[in-house]
Tab-separated table of C-alpha atoms in Angstrom:
chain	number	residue	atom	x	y	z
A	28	UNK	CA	-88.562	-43.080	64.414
A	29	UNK	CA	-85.310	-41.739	65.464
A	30	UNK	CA	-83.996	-39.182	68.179
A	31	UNK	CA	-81.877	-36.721	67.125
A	32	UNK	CA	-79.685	-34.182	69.809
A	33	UNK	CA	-78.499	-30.450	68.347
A	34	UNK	CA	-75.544	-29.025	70.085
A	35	UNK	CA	-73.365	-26.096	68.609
A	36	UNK	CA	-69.914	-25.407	67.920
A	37	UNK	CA	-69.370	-23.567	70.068
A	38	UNK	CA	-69.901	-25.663	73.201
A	39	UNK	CA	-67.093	-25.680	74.687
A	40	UNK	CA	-66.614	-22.162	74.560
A	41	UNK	CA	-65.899	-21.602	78.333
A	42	UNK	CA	-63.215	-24.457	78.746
A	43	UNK	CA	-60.605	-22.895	80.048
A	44	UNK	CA	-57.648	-25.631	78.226
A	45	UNK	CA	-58.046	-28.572	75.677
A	46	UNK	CA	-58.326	-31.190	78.523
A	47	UNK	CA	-60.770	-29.511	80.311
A	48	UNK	CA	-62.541	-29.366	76.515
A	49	UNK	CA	-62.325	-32.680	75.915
A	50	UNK	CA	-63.827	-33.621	79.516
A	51	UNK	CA	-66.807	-31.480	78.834
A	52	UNK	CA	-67.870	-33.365	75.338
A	53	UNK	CA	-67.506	-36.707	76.960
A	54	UNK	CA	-70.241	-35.926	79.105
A	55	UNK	CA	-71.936	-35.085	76.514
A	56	UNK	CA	-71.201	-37.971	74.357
A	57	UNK	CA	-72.222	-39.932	77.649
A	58	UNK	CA	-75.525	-38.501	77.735
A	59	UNK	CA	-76.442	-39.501	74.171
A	60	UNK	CA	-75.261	-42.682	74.868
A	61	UNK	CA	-77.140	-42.784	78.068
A	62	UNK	CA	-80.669	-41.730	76.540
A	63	UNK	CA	-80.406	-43.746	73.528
A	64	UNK	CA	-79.569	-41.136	70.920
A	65	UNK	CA	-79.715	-42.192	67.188
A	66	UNK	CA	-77.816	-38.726	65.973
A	67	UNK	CA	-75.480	-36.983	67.511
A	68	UNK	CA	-75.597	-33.685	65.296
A	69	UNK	CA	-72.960	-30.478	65.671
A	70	UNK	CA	-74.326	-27.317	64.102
A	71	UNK	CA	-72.478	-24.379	63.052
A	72	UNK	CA	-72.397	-21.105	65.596
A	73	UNK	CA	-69.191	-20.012	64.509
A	74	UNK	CA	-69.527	-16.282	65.980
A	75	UNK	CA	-69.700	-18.267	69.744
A	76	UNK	CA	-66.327	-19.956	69.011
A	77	UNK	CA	-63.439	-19.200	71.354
A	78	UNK	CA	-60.474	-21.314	71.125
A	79	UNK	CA	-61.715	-24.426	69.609
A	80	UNK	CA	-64.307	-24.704	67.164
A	81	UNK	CA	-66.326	-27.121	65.301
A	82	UNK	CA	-63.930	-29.324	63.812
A	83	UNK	CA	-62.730	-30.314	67.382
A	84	UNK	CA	-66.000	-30.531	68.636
A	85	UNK	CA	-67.258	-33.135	65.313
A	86	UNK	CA	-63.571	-34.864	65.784
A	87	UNK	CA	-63.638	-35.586	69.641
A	88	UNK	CA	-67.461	-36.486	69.606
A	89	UNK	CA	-66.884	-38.877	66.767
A	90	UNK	CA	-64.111	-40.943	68.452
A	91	UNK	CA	-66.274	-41.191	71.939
A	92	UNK	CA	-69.034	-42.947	69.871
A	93	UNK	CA	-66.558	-44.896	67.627
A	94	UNK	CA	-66.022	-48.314	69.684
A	95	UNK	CA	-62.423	-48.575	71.374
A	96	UNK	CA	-61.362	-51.149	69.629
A	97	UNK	CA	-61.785	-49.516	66.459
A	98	UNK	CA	-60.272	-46.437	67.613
A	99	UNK	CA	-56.524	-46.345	67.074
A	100	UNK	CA	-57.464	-47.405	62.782
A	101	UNK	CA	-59.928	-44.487	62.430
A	102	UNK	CA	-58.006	-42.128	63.780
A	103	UNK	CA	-54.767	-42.515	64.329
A	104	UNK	CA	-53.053	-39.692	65.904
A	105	UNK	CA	-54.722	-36.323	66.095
A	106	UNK	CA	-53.898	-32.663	67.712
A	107	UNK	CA	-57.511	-32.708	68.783
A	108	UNK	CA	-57.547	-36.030	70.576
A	109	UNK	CA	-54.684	-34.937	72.226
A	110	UNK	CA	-56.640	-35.446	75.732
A	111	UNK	CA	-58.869	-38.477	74.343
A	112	UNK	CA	-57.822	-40.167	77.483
A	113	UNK	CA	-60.178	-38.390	79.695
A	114	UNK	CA	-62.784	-39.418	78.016
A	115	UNK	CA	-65.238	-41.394	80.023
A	116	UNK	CA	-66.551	-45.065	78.826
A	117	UNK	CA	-69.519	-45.066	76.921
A	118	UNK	CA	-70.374	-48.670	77.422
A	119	UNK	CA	-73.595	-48.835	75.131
A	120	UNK	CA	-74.962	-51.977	75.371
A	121	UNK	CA	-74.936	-52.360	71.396
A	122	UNK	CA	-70.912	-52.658	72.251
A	123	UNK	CA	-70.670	-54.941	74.352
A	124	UNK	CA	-73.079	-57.590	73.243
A	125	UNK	CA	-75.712	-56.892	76.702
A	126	UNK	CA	-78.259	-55.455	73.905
A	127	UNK	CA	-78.561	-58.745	71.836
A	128	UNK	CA	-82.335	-59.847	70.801
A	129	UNK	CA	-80.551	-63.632	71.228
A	130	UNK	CA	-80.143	-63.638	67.386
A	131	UNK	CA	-76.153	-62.728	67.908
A	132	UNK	CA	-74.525	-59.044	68.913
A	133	UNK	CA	-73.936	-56.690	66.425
A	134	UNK	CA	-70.579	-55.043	66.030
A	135	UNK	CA	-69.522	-52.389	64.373
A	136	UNK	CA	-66.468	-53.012	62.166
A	137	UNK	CA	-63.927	-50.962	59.414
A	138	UNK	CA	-63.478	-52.604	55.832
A	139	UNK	CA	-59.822	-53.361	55.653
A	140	UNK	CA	-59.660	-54.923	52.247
A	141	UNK	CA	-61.904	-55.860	49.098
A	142	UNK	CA	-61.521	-58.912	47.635
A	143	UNK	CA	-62.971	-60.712	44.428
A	144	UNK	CA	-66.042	-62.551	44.742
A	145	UNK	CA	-68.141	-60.041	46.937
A	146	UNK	CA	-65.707	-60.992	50.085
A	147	UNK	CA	-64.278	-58.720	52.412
A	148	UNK	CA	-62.021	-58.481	55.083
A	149	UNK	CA	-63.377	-56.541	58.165
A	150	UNK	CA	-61.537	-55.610	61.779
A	151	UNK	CA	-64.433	-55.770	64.123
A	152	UNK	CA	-62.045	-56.023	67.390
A	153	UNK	CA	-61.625	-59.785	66.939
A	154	UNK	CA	-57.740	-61.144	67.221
A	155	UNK	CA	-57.592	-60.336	63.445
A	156	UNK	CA	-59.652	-59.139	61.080
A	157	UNK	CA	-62.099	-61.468	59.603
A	158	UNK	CA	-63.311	-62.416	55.677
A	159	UNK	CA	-67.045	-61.910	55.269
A	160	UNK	CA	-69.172	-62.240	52.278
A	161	UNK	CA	-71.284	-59.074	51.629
A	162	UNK	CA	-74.924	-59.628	51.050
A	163	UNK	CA	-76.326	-59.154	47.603
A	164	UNK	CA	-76.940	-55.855	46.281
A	165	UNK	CA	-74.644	-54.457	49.032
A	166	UNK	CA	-71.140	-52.883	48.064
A	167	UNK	CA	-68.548	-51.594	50.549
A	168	UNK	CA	-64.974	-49.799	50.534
A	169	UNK	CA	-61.991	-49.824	51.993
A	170	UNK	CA	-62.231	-47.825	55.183
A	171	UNK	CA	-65.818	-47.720	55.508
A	172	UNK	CA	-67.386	-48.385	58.513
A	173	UNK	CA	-70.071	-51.731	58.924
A	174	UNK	CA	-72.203	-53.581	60.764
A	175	UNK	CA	-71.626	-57.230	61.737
A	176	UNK	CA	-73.683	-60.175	63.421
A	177	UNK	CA	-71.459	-62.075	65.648
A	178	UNK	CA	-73.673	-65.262	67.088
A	179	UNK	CA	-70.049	-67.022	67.969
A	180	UNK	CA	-66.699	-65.764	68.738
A	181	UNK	CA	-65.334	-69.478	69.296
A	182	UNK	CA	-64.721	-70.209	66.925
A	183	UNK	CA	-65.641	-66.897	65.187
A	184	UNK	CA	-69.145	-66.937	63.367
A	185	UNK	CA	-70.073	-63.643	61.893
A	186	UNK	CA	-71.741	-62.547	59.270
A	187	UNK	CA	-71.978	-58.509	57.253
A	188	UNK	CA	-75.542	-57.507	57.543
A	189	UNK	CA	-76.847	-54.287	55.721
A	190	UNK	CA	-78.185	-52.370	59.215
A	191	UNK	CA	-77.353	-49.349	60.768
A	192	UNK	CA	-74.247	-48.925	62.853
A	193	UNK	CA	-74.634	-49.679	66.103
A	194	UNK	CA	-74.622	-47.051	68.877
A	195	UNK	CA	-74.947	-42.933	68.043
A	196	UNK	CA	-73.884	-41.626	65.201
A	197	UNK	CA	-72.034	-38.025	65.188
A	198	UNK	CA	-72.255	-35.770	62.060
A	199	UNK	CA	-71.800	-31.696	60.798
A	200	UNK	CA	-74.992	-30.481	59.851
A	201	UNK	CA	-76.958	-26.928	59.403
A	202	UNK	CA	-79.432	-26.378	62.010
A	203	UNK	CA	-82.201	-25.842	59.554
A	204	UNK	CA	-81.159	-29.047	57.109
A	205	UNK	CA	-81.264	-31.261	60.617
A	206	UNK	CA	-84.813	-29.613	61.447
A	207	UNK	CA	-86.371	-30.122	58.242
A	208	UNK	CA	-85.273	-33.884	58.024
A	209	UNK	CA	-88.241	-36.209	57.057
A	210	UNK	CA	-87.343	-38.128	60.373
A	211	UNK	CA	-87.121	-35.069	62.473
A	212	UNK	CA	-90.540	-35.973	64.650
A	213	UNK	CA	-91.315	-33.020	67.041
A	214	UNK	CA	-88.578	-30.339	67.343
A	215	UNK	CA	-87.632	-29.394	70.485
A	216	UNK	CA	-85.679	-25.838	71.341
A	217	UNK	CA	-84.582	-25.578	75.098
A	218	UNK	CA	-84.197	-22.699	76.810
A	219	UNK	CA	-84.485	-20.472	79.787
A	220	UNK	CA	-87.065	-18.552	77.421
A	221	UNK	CA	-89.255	-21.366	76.632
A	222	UNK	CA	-92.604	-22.655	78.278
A	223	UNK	CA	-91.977	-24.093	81.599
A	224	UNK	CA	-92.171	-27.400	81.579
A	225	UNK	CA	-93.978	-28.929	83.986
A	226	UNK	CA	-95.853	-32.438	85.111
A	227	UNK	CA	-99.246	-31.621	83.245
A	228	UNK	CA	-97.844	-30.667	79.751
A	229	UNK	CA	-94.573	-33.349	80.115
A	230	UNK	CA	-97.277	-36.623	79.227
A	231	UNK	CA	-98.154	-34.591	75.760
A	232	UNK	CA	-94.645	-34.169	74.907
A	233	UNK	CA	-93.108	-37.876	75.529
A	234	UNK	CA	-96.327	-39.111	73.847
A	235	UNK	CA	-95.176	-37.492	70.749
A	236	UNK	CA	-91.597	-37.779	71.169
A	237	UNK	CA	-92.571	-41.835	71.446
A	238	UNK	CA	-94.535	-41.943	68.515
A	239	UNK	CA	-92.755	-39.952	66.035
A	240	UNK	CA	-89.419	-39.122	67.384
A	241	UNK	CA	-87.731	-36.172	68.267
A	242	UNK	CA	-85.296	-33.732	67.567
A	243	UNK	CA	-84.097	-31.272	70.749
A	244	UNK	CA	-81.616	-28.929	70.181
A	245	UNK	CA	-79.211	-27.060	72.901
A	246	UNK	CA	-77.201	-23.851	73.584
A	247	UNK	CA	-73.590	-23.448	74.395
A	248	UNK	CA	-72.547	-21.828	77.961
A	249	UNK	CA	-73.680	-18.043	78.435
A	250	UNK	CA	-75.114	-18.477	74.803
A	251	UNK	CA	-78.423	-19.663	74.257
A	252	UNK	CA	-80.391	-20.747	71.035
A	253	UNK	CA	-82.277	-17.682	70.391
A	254	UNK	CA	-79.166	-14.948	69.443
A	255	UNK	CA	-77.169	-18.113	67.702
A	256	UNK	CA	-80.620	-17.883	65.437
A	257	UNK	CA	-81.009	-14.116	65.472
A	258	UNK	CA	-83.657	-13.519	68.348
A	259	UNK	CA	-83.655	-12.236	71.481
A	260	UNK	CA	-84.938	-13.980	75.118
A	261	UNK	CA	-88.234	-11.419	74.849
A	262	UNK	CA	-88.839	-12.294	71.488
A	263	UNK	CA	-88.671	-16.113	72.355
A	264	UNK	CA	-91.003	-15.360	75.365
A	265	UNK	CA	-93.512	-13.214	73.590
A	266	UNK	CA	-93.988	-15.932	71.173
A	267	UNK	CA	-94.694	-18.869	73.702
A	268	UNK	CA	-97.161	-16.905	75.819
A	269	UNK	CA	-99.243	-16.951	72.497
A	270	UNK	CA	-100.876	-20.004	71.606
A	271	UNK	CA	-102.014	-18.496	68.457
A	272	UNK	CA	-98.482	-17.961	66.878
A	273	UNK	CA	-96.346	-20.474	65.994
A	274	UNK	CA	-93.040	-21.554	67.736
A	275	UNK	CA	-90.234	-19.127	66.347
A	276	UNK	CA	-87.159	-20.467	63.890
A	277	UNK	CA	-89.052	-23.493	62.487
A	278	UNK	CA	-89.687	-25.184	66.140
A	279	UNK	CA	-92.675	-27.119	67.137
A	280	UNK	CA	-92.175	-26.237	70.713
A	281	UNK	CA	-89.279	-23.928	72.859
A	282	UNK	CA	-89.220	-25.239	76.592
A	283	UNK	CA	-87.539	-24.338	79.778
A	284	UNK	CA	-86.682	-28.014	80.982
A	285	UNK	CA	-85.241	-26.616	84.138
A	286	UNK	CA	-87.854	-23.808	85.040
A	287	UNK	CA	-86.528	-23.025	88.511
A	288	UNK	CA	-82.676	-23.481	87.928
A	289	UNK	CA	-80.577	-21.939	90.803
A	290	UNK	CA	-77.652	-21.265	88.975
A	291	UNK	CA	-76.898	-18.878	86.655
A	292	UNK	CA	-75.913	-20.619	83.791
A	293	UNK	CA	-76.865	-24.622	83.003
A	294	UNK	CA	-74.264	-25.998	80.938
A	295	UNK	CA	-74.837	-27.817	77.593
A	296	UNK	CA	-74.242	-31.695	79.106
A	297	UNK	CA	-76.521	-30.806	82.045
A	298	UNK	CA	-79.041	-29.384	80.297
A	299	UNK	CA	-79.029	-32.657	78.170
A	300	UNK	CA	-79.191	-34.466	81.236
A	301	UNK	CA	-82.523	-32.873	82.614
A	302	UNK	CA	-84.118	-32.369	79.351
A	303	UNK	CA	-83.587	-36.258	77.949
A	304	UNK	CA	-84.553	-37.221	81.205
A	305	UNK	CA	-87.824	-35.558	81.435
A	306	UNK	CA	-88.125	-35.710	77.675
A	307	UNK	CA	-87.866	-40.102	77.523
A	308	UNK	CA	-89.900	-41.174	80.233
A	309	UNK	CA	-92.044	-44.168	80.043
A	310	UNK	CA	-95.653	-44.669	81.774
């Protein structure tokens, strides 16, 4: 079971300068860290772009989830990380040890060097980086990212295990190839079009999302999901009110998360904020 988030390009499309840019996707970075996102996905909308388009969007998003000590070796010096420093602190509890099952913390860590004998030498924000032995039937590269076990960092006892990474991940990915992902679970679209959510239909939807996952994809600014997939707000509407058609563009469900918004426009990080809200609560 995983939960996945959608956002488009072109979400930043009404930032008025880079920094202002870069302020707007750490709030959104924040909110996937906040409601436990597994996938952090970017799809195309290229005709939405203004002045900075995917590649800034994937780039920015991927060094807020990439832990700050690992930062500075993945990336280096960039044009698009230019204002990285406004970036707000995650703090996801798989980071800083606070999420540990008492079995040791998991870490993520780069691959600095392969040596002979299946042993490796990993930075994983220690003093230096540390030689592991990788476990069998597990090979690894130079540069790629892993996951380590620390139980002990005095002294230092560690070990590579073959998990995911901890925290989000953040990839580029087609909005249909993300929907029709095995682990998918129930795909959400959100917008002002969509079924009103409200407290008798919520318990059916977190039921679902709980036991199979989900997938909820947003809109950019003044740009909504139905023209970035060819439809119009009437058509989205028309299809909802029927029970006896099925959700448009390969959706299980469109909803309005914030049915009686009183401004005109919800941005993309507060829409995530309302809908993950509504969309992860517990009995």
């Amino acid at each position: 079971m995983t939960n996945s988030v959608l956002v488009p390009s072109s979400l930043v499309r009404e930032a008025e300068d880079k920094r202002e840019a870069t302020r707007k996707l750490g709030y959104v970075a924040r909110a996937a860290a906040v409601f436990r996102t597994d996938r952090l996905v970017v799809f195309p909308d290229e005709d939405g772009e203004r002045k900075w388009g995917g590649g800034f969007v994937e780039t920015v998003l991927r060094y807020a989830a990439t832990p700050p000590y690992l930062r500075k070796e993945a990336f280096d010096t960039r044009d698009e990380l230019e204002y990285a420093g406004v970036l707000p602190p995650l703090r996801l509890s798989s980071w800083t040890g606070s999420d540990s099952s008492g079995s040791g913390s998991l870490r993520q860590g780069i691959v600095t060097q392969v040596g002979s004998e299946g042993r490796v030498r990993v930075n994983c924000g220690m003093q230096h980086p540390i030689s592991l032995q990788t476990p069998p039937g597990m090979e690894v590269e130079e540069g790629e990212r892993v996951t380590i076990r620390v139980s002990s960092r005095r002294p230092v006892r560690a070990k590579l295990v073959d998990e995911p990474l901890p925290g989000f991940s953040v990839e580029r990915t087609a909005l249909g190839d993300a929907l029709d992902r095995p682990d998918a679970g129930v795909r959400i679209a959100t917008s002002r079009h969509g079924t009103p959510l409200s407290a008798a239909s919520l318990g059916g939807y977190v039921e679902r999302a709980a036991r199979d996952g989900m997938t909820v994809a947003f809109g950019a600014p003044e740009r909504g999901l139905p023209p970035m997939l060819g439809l119009t707000g009437d058509e989205v509407s028309e299809a909802v009110a029927d029970p006896s058609t099925d959700a448009p563009a390969r959706f299980d469900a469109w909803l309005n998360t914030i049915p009686d918004q009183g401004s005109e426009v919800v941005r993309t990080e507060e829409a995530m904020f309302a809908s993950l809200g509504c969309l992860t609560l517990t009995e």
